Tab-separated table of C-alpha atoms in Angstrom:
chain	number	residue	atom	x	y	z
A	1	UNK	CA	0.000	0.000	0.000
A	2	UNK	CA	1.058	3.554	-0.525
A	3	UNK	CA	1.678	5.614	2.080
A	4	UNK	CA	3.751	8.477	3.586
A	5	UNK	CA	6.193	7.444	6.829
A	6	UNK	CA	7.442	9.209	9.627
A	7	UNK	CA	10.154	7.470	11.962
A	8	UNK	CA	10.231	7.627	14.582
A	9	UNK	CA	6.989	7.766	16.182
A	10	UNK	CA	8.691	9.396	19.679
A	11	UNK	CA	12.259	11.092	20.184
A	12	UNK	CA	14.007	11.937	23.020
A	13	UNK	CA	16.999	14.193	22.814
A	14	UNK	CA	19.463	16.658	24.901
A	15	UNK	CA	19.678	19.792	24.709
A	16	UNK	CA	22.584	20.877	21.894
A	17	UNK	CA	22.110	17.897	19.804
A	18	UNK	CA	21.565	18.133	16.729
A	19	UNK	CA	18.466	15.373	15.731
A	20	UNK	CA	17.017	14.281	12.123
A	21	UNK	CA	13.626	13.225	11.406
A	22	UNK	CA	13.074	10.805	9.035
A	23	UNK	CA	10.053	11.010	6.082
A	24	UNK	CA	9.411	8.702	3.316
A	25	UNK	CA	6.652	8.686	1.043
A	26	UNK	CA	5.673	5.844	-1.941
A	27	UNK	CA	3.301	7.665	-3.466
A	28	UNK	CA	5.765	9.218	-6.384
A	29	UNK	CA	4.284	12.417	-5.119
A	30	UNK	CA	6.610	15.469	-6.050
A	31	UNK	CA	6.020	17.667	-3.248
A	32	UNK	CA	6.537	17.080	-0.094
A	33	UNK	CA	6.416	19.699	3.779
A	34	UNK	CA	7.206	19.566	6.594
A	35	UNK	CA	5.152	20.958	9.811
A	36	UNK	CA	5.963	22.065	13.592
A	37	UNK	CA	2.609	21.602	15.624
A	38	UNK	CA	2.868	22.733	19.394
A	39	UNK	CA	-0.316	22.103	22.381
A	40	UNK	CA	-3.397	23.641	21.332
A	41	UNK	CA	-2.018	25.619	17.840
A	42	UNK	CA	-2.550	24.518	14.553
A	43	UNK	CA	0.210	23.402	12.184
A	44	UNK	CA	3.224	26.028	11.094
A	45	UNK	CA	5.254	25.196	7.894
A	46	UNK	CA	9.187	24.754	8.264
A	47	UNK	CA	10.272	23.653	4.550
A	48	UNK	CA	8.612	22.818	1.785
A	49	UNK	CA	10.041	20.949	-1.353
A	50	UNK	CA	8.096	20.632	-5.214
A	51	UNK	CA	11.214	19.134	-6.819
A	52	UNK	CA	14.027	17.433	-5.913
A	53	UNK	CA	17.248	18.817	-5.151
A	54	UNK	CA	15.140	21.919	-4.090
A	55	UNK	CA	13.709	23.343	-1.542
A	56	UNK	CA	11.804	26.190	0.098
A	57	UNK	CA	11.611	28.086	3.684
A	58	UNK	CA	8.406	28.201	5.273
A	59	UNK	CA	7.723	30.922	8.060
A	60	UNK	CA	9.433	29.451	10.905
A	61	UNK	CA	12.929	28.024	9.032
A	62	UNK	CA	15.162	29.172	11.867
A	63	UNK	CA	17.368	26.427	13.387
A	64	UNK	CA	16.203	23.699	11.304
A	65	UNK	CA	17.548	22.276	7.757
A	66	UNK	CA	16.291	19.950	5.137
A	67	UNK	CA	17.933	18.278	2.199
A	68	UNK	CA	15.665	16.547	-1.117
A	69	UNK	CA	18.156	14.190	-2.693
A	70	UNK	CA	15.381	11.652	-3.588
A	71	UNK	CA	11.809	12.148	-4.519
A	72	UNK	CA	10.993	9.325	-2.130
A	73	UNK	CA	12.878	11.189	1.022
A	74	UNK	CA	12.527	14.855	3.400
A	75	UNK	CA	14.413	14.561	6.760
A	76	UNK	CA	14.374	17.268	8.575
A	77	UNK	CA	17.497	18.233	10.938
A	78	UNK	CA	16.407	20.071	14.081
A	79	UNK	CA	19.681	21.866	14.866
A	80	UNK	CA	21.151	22.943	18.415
A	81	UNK	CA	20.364	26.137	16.762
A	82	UNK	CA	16.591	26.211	17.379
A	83	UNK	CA	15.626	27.467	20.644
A	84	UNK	CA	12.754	25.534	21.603
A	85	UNK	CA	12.800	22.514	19.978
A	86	UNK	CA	10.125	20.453	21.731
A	87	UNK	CA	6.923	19.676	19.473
A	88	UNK	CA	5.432	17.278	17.287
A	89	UNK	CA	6.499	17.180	14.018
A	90	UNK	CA	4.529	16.408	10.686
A	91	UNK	CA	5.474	15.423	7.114
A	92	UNK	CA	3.268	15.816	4.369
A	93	UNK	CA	3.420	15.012	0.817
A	94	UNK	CA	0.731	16.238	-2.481
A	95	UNK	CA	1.380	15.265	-6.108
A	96	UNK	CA	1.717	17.887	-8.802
A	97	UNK	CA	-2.327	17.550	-9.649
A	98	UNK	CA	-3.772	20.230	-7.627
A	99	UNK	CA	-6.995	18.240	-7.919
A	100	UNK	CA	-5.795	15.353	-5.820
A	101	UNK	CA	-5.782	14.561	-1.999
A	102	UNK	CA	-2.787	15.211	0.321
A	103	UNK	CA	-1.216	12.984	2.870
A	104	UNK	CA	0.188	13.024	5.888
A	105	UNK	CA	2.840	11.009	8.337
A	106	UNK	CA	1.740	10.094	11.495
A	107	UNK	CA	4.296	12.789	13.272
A	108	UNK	CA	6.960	12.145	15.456
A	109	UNK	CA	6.794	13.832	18.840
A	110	UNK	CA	10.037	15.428	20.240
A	111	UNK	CA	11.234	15.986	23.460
A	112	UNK	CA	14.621	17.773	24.091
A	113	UNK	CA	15.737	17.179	27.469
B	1	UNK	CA	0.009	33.828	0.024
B	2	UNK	CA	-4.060	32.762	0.294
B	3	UNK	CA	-4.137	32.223	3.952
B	4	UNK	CA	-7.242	30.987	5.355
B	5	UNK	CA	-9.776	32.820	8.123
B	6	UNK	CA	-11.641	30.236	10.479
B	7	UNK	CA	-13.336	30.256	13.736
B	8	UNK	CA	-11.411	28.938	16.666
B	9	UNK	CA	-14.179	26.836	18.187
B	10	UNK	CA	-17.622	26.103	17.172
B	11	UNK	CA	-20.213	23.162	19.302
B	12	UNK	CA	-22.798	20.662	18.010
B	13	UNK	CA	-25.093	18.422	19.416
B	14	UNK	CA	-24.660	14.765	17.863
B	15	UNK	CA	-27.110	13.599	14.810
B	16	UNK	CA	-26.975	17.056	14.344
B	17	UNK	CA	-25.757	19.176	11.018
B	18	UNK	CA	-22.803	21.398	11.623
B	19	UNK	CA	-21.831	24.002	8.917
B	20	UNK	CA	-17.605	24.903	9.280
B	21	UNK	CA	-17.102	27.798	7.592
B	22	UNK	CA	-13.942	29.169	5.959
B	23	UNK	CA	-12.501	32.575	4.394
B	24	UNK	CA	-9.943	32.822	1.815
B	25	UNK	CA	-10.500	36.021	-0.025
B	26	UNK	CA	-6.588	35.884	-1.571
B	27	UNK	CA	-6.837	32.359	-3.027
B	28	UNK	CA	-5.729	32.086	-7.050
B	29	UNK	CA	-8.137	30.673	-10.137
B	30	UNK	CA	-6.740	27.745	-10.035
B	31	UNK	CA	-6.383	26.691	-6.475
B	32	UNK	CA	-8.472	23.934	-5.169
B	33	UNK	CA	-9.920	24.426	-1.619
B	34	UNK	CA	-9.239	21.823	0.622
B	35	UNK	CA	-10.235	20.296	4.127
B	36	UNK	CA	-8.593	18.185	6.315
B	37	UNK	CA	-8.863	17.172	9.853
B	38	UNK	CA	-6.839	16.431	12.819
B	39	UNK	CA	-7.311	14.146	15.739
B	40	UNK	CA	-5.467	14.607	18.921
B	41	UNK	CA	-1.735	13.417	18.688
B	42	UNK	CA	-2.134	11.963	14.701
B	43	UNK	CA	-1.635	13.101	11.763
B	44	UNK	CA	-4.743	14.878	9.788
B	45	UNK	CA	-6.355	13.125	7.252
B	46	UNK	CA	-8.397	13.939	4.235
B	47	UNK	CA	-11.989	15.354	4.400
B	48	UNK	CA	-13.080	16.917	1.186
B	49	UNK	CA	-11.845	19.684	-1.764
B	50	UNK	CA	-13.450	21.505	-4.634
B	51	UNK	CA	-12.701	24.096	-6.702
B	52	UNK	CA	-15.907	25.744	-8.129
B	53	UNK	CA	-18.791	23.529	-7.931
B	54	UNK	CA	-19.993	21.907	-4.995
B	55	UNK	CA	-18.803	18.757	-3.826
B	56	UNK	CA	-20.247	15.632	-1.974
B	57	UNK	CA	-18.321	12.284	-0.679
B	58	UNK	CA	-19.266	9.839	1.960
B	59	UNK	CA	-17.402	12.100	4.881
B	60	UNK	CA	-19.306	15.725	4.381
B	61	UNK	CA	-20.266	18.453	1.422
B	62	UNK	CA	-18.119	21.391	0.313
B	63	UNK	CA	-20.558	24.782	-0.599
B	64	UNK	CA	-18.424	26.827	-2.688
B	65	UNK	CA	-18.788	30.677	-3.024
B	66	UNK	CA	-19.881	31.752	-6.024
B	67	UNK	CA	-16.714	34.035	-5.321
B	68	UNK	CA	-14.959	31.566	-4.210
B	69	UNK	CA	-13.852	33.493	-1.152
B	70	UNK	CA	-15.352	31.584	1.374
B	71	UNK	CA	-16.172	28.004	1.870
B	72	UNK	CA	-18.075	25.940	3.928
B	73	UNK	CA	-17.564	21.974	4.824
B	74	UNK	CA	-20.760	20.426	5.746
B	75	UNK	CA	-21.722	17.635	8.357
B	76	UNK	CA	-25.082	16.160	7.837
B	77	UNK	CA	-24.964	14.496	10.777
B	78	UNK	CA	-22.415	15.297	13.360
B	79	UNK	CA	-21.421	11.734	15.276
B	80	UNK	CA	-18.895	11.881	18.678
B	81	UNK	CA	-16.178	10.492	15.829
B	82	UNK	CA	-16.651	14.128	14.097
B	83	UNK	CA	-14.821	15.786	17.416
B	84	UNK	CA	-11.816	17.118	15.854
B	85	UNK	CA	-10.047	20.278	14.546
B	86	UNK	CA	-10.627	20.997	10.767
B	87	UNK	CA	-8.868	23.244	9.110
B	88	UNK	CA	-9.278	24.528	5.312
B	89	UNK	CA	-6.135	25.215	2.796
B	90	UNK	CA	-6.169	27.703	-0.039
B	91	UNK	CA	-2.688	27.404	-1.320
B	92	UNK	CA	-1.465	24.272	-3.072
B	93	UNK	CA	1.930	25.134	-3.631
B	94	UNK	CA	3.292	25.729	-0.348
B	95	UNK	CA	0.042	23.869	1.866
B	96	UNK	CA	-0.783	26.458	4.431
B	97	UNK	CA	-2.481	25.649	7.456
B	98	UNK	CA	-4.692	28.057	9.567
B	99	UNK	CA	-5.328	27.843	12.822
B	100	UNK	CA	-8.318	25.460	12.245
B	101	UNK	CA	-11.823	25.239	13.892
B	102	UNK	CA	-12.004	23.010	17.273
B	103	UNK	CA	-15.155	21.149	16.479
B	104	UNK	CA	-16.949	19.694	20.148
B	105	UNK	CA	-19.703	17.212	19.373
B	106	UNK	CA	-22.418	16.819	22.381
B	107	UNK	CA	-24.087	13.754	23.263
């Protein structure tokens, strides 16, 4: 079955370490994002990728990198360089067909410690 | 960017309809309106989209401004399952998300 997968599900890292999510998607979908989603708030866009071997800041880039060397692949790096790294994170990926469904990973929640 | 406008909260009794409506006054021609929801601690998942016309599935109903500046996602019949935040996207390319609407179905 096709699907889009985050790994993994729960992360537990100190403080000045730098920590990569993992996303992987079988859906040959060309674009793919990646979301920050603390308590209570709604989802805030990081990066965002419509082609490989490019990518895109979204409005809260700051301390966090992201690399598109495969169509199939997003990680995410959360870098010491983020300030308040705790949150659940969530991968998404859409095809180039705006008429078409998007879907998501099931997040991985991070704790920094 | 067509950012989206939604309520924070809204309440519904269960069996009941609930109407979720949505601005996005910015949104281009060819952008297709989208819903998805979100249960606590997962992922969201796929509700409904449209671009012009109004659209119908098994989940809910998408009314369409004639505009196209607002939308509005449709339960006929809100069940305890329906509990959830829903949020609506206007911009394909780079898949914002607003704030959402905190949907509370009563028993």
């Amino acid at each position: 079955d096709g699907g889009i997968t985050q790994s993994p599900k729960y992360l537990f890292r100190k403080e000045g370490q730098n920590v990569t999510l993992s996303c992987e998607q079988n859906l040959n979908h060309d674009a793919m994002y990646w979301y920050r989603q603390d308590p209570g708030q709604g989802l805030r866009l990081i990066y965002y990728s419509q082609i490989v071997n490019d990518f895109q800041k979204g409005d809260i880039a700051e301390g966090y990198s992201v690399s598109r060397e495969k169509k199939e692949s997003f990680p995410l790096t959360v870098t010491s360089a983020q300030k308040n790294p705790t949150a659940f994170y969530l991968c998404a990926s859409t095809p180039t067909d705006r008429n078409t469904e998007a879907f998501f990973g099931q997040g991985t929640r991070l704790t920094v410690v | 960017d067509a950012k989206t406008t939604q309520p924070n909260s809204m309440e519904s009794n269960e069996e009941e309809p609930v109407h979720l409506p949505c601005n996005h006054s910015t949104i281009s021609g060819t952008d297709y309106i989208h819903w998805y929801r979100q249960l606590p601690s997962q992922g969201p998942e796929y509700v409904i989209h449209g671009l012009t016309s109004n659209v119908n599935n098994r989940m809910a109903s998408l009314a369409i401004a004639e505009d196209r500046k607002s939308s509005t996602l449709i339960l006929h019949r809100a069940t305890l399952r329906d509990a959830a935040v829903y949020y609506c996207i206007g911009n394909f390319n780079k898949f914002y998300f607003g704030s959402g609407t905190k949907l509370n179905v009563k028993p």
